[in-house]
Amino acid sequence: MKLIDSVVRSFKVAKVFRENTDKINSLNFTANGEMLISCSEDDQIVLYDCEKGTQIRTVNSKKYGVDQIHFTHTNNMAIHSSTKVDDTIRYLSLHDNKYLRYFPGHTKKVISLNVSPVEDTFLSGSLDQTLRLWDLRSPNCQGVIQLNGRPVAAYDPEGLIFAAGVNSECIKLYDLRSFDKGPFVTFKLNQEKQCDWIGLKFSRDGKTILISTNGSIIRLIDAFHGTPLQTFTGLFNNKGTPIEASFSPDSQFVFSGSTDGRVHVWHADTGYKICVLNGDHSGPVQCVKFNPKFMMLASACTNMAFWLPTSDDF
């Protein structure tokens, strides 16, 4: 199964779900690609079956609100940040809609949440200017890193190091076994003047880091040297909307939503724009992710769209 330009251009919306009444702010696939979870500003969590193209169930989080949702290493458990009451992170059993554990500590909104690719630990970054490390088995924080600015974070594909983007101007790399000693390298970049960084992602080969923003640019840097490699432009975002950019599983392509309701696609290596996909989204597309195992794409505004290729090259 190879992703090439003609296949990417052939993607069409195969299914649209209209369960939500407000914009979808986060989505996440299971590692095996079989399930997708989304959360919305209407306080709903929706679970989808990617193979059947069906909705499995809806879970409400009216009391706490929900953002930054992530599966843990089982298909029926997830963690999410809160938008109401407090800034506690919550560990939810999707099977019976029960909270298994609470992770209190942050004093302002959690804006970054990442589960380790290899173990039951996760990272959270907050507007309280701290990064916290957690173990799913304990409500107690395993470590706190004080940062002078707004933090976003991501694990590398091996789960051995993590990157912290601070104040939209530098990226610090930490070894998980000795993070308390401070970063082993810091990359200083030109501070964004027109926007903030809202997310980091390592490519699956670990060689590059993709920086999402709440503006109309996306950055790609070298993960070893911090060298700027590409700036992807041409998407619309004049309202400061946090728009997620994502890699294809082979790290060849970069996908992003846009406030014009379309999905923009570039070559990661050259920065060349392959195409703009129109899925008739009625509002800004904040979330776009490629399935890690299957040839499908998910994008979301208020509605969730599943895309499949129609090319003969597929």
Short mmCIF file of C-alpha atoms in Angstrom, two decimals:
data_model
loop_
_atom_site.label_atom_id
_atom_site.label_comp_id
_atom_site.label_asym_id
_atom_site.label_seq_id
_atom_site.Cartn_x
_atom_site.Cartn_y
_atom_site.Cartn_z
CA MET A 1 0.00 0.00 0.00
CA LYS A 2 1.84 3.07 -1.22
CA LEU A 3 0.78 6.65 -0.84
CA ILE A 4 1.67 8.60 -4.00
CA ASP A 5 0.56 11.98 -5.35
CA SER A 6 -2.23 10.63 -7.57
CA VAL A 7 -3.69 8.59 -4.70
CA VAL A 8 -3.62 11.59 -2.34
CA ARG A 9 -5.35 13.78 -4.93
CA SER A 10 -8.06 11.13 -5.41
CA PHE A 11 -9.26 11.18 -1.78
CA LYS A 12 -13.01 11.80 -1.51
CA VAL A 13 -15.36 11.95 1.46
CA ALA A 14 -16.94 8.51 1.88
CA LYS A 15 -18.95 9.13 5.06
CA VAL A 16 -20.04 12.17 7.06
CA PHE A 17 -21.21 12.02 10.68
CA ARG A 18 -23.33 14.83 12.09
CA GLU A 19 -23.51 13.89 15.76
CA ASN A 20 -22.06 17.13 17.10
CA THR A 21 -23.68 20.52 17.60
CA ASP A 22 -20.41 22.43 18.13
CA LYS A 23 -16.91 22.26 16.67
CA ILE A 24 -14.83 19.12 17.14
CA ASN A 25 -11.62 20.17 18.92
CA SER A 26 -9.62 16.92 19.04
CA LEU A 27 -9.46 13.46 17.46
CA ASN A 28 -7.24 10.43 17.89
CA PHE A 29 -6.84 6.97 16.30
CA THR A 30 -5.96 3.76 18.12
CA ALA A 31 -2.48 2.48 17.22
CA ASN A 32 -4.03 -0.38 15.21
CA GLY A 33 -6.16 2.10 13.26
CA GLU A 34 -9.41 0.27 14.02
CA MET A 35 -11.04 3.00 16.09
CA LEU A 36 -11.23 6.78 16.18
CA ILE A 37 -12.29 9.01 19.05
CA SER A 38 -13.32 12.65 18.88
CA CYS A 39 -14.38 15.29 21.36
CA SER A 40 -16.27 18.50 20.81
CA GLU A 41 -17.09 21.80 22.45
CA ASP A 42 -20.63 20.45 22.92
CA ASP A 43 -19.05 18.19 25.64
CA GLN A 44 -19.57 15.00 23.62
CA ILE A 45 -17.05 12.20 23.11
CA VAL A 46 -17.83 10.09 20.02
CA LEU A 47 -16.27 6.70 19.26
CA TYR A 48 -16.10 5.39 15.66
CA ASP A 49 -15.34 2.04 14.02
CA CYS A 50 -12.94 2.83 11.15
CA GLU A 51 -13.27 -0.54 9.40
CA LYS A 52 -17.07 -0.47 9.28
CA GLY A 53 -17.35 3.30 8.95
CA THR A 54 -19.88 3.47 11.77
CA GLN A 55 -20.39 5.31 15.01
CA ILE A 56 -20.03 3.03 18.04
CA ARG A 57 -21.22 5.22 20.88
CA THR A 58 -21.43 8.72 22.32
CA VAL A 59 -20.30 9.61 25.83
CA ASN A 60 -21.22 12.91 27.46
CA SER A 61 -18.88 14.93 29.65
CA LYS A 62 -21.29 17.77 30.51
CA LYS A 63 -19.84 18.38 33.97
CA TYR A 64 -16.16 18.75 33.07
CA GLY A 65 -16.16 19.46 29.34
CA VAL A 66 -13.59 17.73 27.13
CA ASP A 67 -10.56 18.59 25.00
CA GLN A 68 -7.22 17.00 23.99
CA ILE A 69 -8.57 13.45 23.91
CA HIS A 70 -6.22 10.47 23.48
CA PHE A 71 -6.60 6.72 23.56
CA THR A 72 -4.31 4.96 26.02
CA HIS A 73 -2.91 1.57 24.96
CA THR A 74 -6.31 -0.13 25.04
CA ASN A 75 -9.19 0.64 22.70
CA ASN A 76 -11.68 1.25 25.51
CA MET A 77 -9.74 3.75 27.63
CA ALA A 78 -8.92 7.41 27.00
CA ILE A 79 -7.54 10.45 28.77
CA HIS A 80 -8.71 14.00 28.20
CA SER A 81 -8.27 17.51 29.52
CA SER A 82 -11.16 19.51 30.95
CA THR A 83 -12.80 22.75 29.91
CA LYS A 84 -14.96 23.30 33.01
CA VAL A 85 -14.71 23.09 36.83
CA ASP A 86 -10.90 22.71 37.00
CA ASP A 87 -7.82 21.78 34.94
CA THR A 88 -7.59 18.16 36.08
CA ILE A 89 -6.83 15.49 33.46
CA ARG A 90 -9.29 12.61 33.50
CA TYR A 91 -8.88 8.90 32.69
CA LEU A 92 -12.08 7.48 31.23
CA SER A 93 -13.34 3.95 30.65
CA LEU A 94 -15.31 4.20 27.40
CA HIS A 95 -16.84 0.78 27.99
CA ASP A 96 -18.96 1.83 30.98
CA ASN A 97 -18.50 5.63 30.94
CA LYS A 98 -16.72 5.74 34.30
CA TYR A 99 -13.72 7.77 35.36
CA LEU A 100 -10.94 5.48 36.55
CA ARG A 101 -8.55 8.14 37.83
CA TYR A 102 -8.01 11.88 38.08
CA PHE A 103 -4.69 13.66 37.54
CA PRO A 104 -4.80 17.00 39.39
CA GLY A 105 -1.94 19.50 39.39
CA HIS A 106 -2.27 21.99 36.57
CA THR A 107 -3.66 25.37 37.60
CA LYS A 108 -4.53 26.66 34.11
CA LYS A 109 -5.91 25.18 30.89
CA VAL A 110 -4.11 22.07 29.56
CA ILE A 111 -3.19 22.78 25.93
CA SER A 112 -1.00 19.74 25.16
CA LEU A 113 -1.58 16.07 25.99
CA ASN A 114 0.45 13.14 24.65
CA VAL A 115 0.48 9.43 25.48
CA SER A 116 3.80 7.57 25.28
CA PRO A 117 3.99 5.26 22.25
CA VAL A 118 5.57 2.46 24.33
CA GLU A 119 4.36 2.62 27.94
CA ASP A 120 1.54 3.77 30.23
CA THR A 121 2.87 7.27 30.74
CA PHE A 122 1.81 10.61 29.33
CA LEU A 123 2.88 14.25 29.08
CA SER A 124 0.77 17.33 29.68
CA GLY A 125 1.51 20.99 29.00
CA SER A 126 -0.52 23.87 30.42
CA LEU A 127 -0.91 27.64 30.28
CA ASP A 128 0.45 27.55 33.87
CA GLN A 129 3.82 27.25 32.03
CA THR A 130 4.58 23.73 33.29
CA LEU A 131 5.06 20.40 31.62
CA ARG A 132 4.06 17.41 33.73
CA LEU A 133 4.90 13.71 33.39
CA TRP A 134 2.38 11.14 34.58
CA ASP A 135 1.94 7.40 34.98
CA LEU A 136 -1.59 6.14 34.24
CA ARG A 137 -1.41 3.91 37.33
CA SER A 138 -0.91 6.79 39.76
CA PRO A 139 -2.77 10.07 40.36
CA ASN A 140 0.50 11.64 41.49
CA CYS A 141 2.57 13.60 39.03
CA GLN A 142 5.91 11.86 38.26
CA GLY A 143 7.74 15.07 37.41
CA VAL A 144 7.26 18.78 36.74
CA ILE A 145 9.28 20.97 34.38
CA GLN A 146 8.92 24.73 34.84
CA LEU A 147 9.05 26.56 31.52
CA ASN A 148 9.03 30.29 30.83
CA GLY A 149 6.20 30.34 28.37
CA ARG A 150 3.39 28.47 26.68
CA PRO A 151 4.40 24.79 26.30
CA VAL A 152 3.53 22.16 23.69
CA ALA A 153 5.09 18.70 23.80
CA ALA A 154 5.48 15.39 21.95
CA TYR A 155 7.18 12.02 22.41
CA ASP A 156 9.54 10.71 19.76
CA PRO A 157 8.39 7.47 18.02
CA GLU A 158 10.51 5.27 20.34
CA GLY A 159 9.23 6.94 23.49
CA LEU A 160 12.80 7.60 24.67
CA ILE A 161 12.87 11.37 24.41
CA PHE A 162 10.32 14.17 24.28
CA ALA A 163 10.30 17.61 22.73
CA ALA A 164 8.95 20.69 24.48
CA GLY A 165 8.15 23.73 22.38
CA VAL A 166 8.26 26.86 24.52
CA ASN A 167 6.85 30.32 23.84
CA SER A 168 6.62 29.67 20.09
CA GLU A 169 10.37 30.22 19.74
CA CYS A 170 12.45 27.28 20.99
CA ILE A 171 12.33 23.49 21.21
CA LYS A 172 13.99 21.64 24.07
CA LEU A 173 14.73 17.92 23.84
CA TYR A 174 14.71 15.84 27.03
CA ASP A 175 15.80 12.29 27.76
CA LEU A 176 12.91 10.62 29.61
CA ARG A 177 15.31 8.79 31.96
CA SER A 178 16.97 12.00 33.08
CA PHE A 179 14.55 14.83 32.27
CA ASP A 180 15.18 16.33 35.72
CA LYS A 181 18.71 17.20 34.56
CA GLY A 182 17.23 19.58 31.97
CA PRO A 183 17.20 19.42 28.16
CA PHE A 184 20.14 17.80 26.40
CA VAL A 185 19.73 20.19 23.48
CA THR A 186 17.81 23.41 22.79
CA PHE A 187 16.93 24.68 19.33
CA LYS A 188 16.33 28.43 19.14
CA LEU A 189 14.05 29.42 16.28
CA ASN A 190 12.72 32.77 15.15
CA GLN A 191 9.82 33.62 17.42
CA GLU A 192 6.46 33.54 15.66
CA LYS A 193 5.19 37.10 15.39
CA GLN A 194 1.73 36.46 13.95
CA CYS A 195 0.73 33.23 15.71
CA ASP A 196 1.37 30.72 18.51
CA TRP A 197 2.55 27.14 18.30
CA ILE A 198 -0.33 24.84 19.25
CA GLY A 199 1.22 21.40 18.71
CA LEU A 200 4.32 19.35 17.89
CA LYS A 201 4.57 15.99 16.13
CA PHE A 202 7.59 13.84 15.33
CA SER A 203 7.59 12.10 11.96
CA ARG A 204 7.35 8.32 12.31
CA ASP A 205 11.03 7.93 11.35
CA GLY A 206 11.94 10.42 14.11
CA LYS A 207 13.89 12.66 11.74
CA THR A 208 11.67 15.74 11.66
CA ILE A 209 9.31 17.71 13.90
CA LEU A 210 6.12 19.29 12.58
CA ILE A 211 4.94 22.47 14.32
CA SER A 212 1.23 23.37 14.11
CA THR A 213 0.10 26.95 14.77
CA ASN A 214 -3.02 29.06 15.20
CA GLY A 215 -1.99 31.04 12.11
CA SER A 216 -1.69 30.36 8.40
CA ILE A 217 1.74 28.66 8.52
CA ILE A 218 3.11 25.26 9.53
CA ARG A 219 6.81 24.68 10.25
CA LEU A 220 8.97 21.60 9.71
CA ILE A 221 12.37 21.32 11.40
CA ASP A 222 15.16 18.77 11.57
CA ALA A 223 14.77 16.79 14.81
CA PHE A 224 18.53 16.35 15.28
CA HIS A 225 19.85 19.83 14.51
CA GLY A 226 16.80 22.11 14.77
CA THR A 227 17.38 23.35 11.22
CA PRO A 228 14.26 24.85 9.60
CA LEU A 229 13.38 22.61 6.64
CA GLN A 230 10.02 23.81 5.32
CA THR A 231 7.31 26.37 5.90
CA PHE A 232 3.96 25.21 4.57
CA THR A 233 1.65 28.06 3.59
CA GLY A 234 -1.50 28.75 1.62
CA LEU A 235 -4.07 27.59 4.14
CA PHE A 236 -6.61 30.11 5.41
CA ASN A 237 -6.62 31.10 9.07
CA ASN A 238 -7.25 34.73 9.89
CA LYS A 239 -9.10 34.13 13.16
CA GLY A 240 -6.38 32.62 15.34
CA THR A 241 -8.00 29.18 15.15
CA PRO A 242 -5.78 26.33 16.43
CA ILE A 243 -5.39 24.13 13.34
CA GLU A 244 -3.74 20.73 13.62
CA ALA A 245 -1.24 19.57 11.01
CA SER A 246 -0.41 15.86 10.66
CA PHE A 247 1.96 13.56 8.80
CA SER A 248 0.90 10.65 6.63
CA PRO A 249 2.13 7.37 8.22
CA ASP A 250 5.10 7.24 5.81
CA SER A 251 6.08 10.85 6.75
CA GLN A 252 5.94 11.82 3.04
CA PHE A 253 2.95 14.14 3.19
CA VAL A 254 1.66 16.85 5.53
CA PHE A 255 -2.10 17.39 5.93
CA SER A 256 -3.78 20.39 7.49
CA GLY A 257 -7.23 21.80 7.96
CA SER A 258 -8.15 25.39 7.15
CA THR A 259 -10.78 27.93 8.19
CA ASP A 260 -12.19 27.75 4.63
CA GLY A 261 -13.36 24.20 5.37
CA ARG A 262 -10.85 22.47 3.10
CA VAL A 263 -7.90 20.11 3.64
CA HIS A 264 -4.49 21.18 2.32
CA VAL A 265 -1.75 18.66 1.45
CA TRP A 266 1.99 19.24 0.88
CA HIS A 267 5.08 17.16 0.16
CA ALA A 268 7.07 17.07 3.39
CA ASP A 269 10.44 16.99 1.57
CA THR A 270 9.91 19.81 -0.92
CA GLY A 271 7.15 21.93 0.62
CA TYR A 272 5.30 21.66 -2.71
CA LYS A 273 1.51 21.73 -2.33
CA ILE A 274 0.01 18.55 -3.81
CA CYS A 275 -3.65 19.51 -3.66
CA VAL A 276 -6.51 21.06 -1.74
CA LEU A 277 -9.25 18.57 -0.89
CA ASN A 278 -12.81 19.85 -0.69
CA GLY A 279 -15.06 17.82 1.58
CA ASP A 280 -17.91 20.31 1.89
CA HIS A 281 -17.08 21.08 5.52
CA SER A 282 -19.45 23.78 6.70
CA GLY A 283 -16.96 25.45 9.04
CA PRO A 284 -13.26 25.66 9.94
CA VAL A 285 -11.47 22.29 9.90
CA GLN A 286 -9.36 22.23 13.08
CA CYS A 287 -8.50 18.52 13.12
CA VAL A 288 -7.05 16.33 10.37
CA LYS A 289 -5.38 12.96 10.93
CA PHE A 290 -4.36 10.08 8.69
CA ASN A 291 -5.17 6.59 9.94
CA PRO A 292 -1.91 4.90 11.12
CA LYS A 293 -2.79 1.53 9.50
CA PHE A 294 -5.52 1.98 6.89
CA MET A 295 -5.74 4.13 3.78
CA MET A 296 -8.18 6.63 5.25
CA LEU A 297 -8.19 10.21 6.42
CA ALA A 298 -10.39 11.86 9.05
CA SER A 299 -11.18 15.57 9.16
CA ALA A 300 -13.54 17.49 11.39
CA CYS A 301 -15.38 20.79 11.68
CA THR A 302 -18.73 20.40 13.49
CA ASN A 303 -19.10 17.25 11.37
CA MET A 304 -16.70 14.31 11.10
CA ALA A 305 -15.66 13.21 7.60
CA PHE A 306 -14.02 9.90 6.64
CA TRP A 307 -12.06 10.09 3.36
CA LEU A 308 -11.02 7.18 1.09
CA PRO A 309 -8.97 7.12 -2.15
CA THR A 310 -10.76 6.64 -5.48
CA SER A 311 -7.64 6.42 -7.68
CA ASP A 312 -6.89 3.49 -9.98
CA ASP A 313 -3.33 3.62 -8.59
CA PHE A 314 -4.63 2.47 -5.21
#
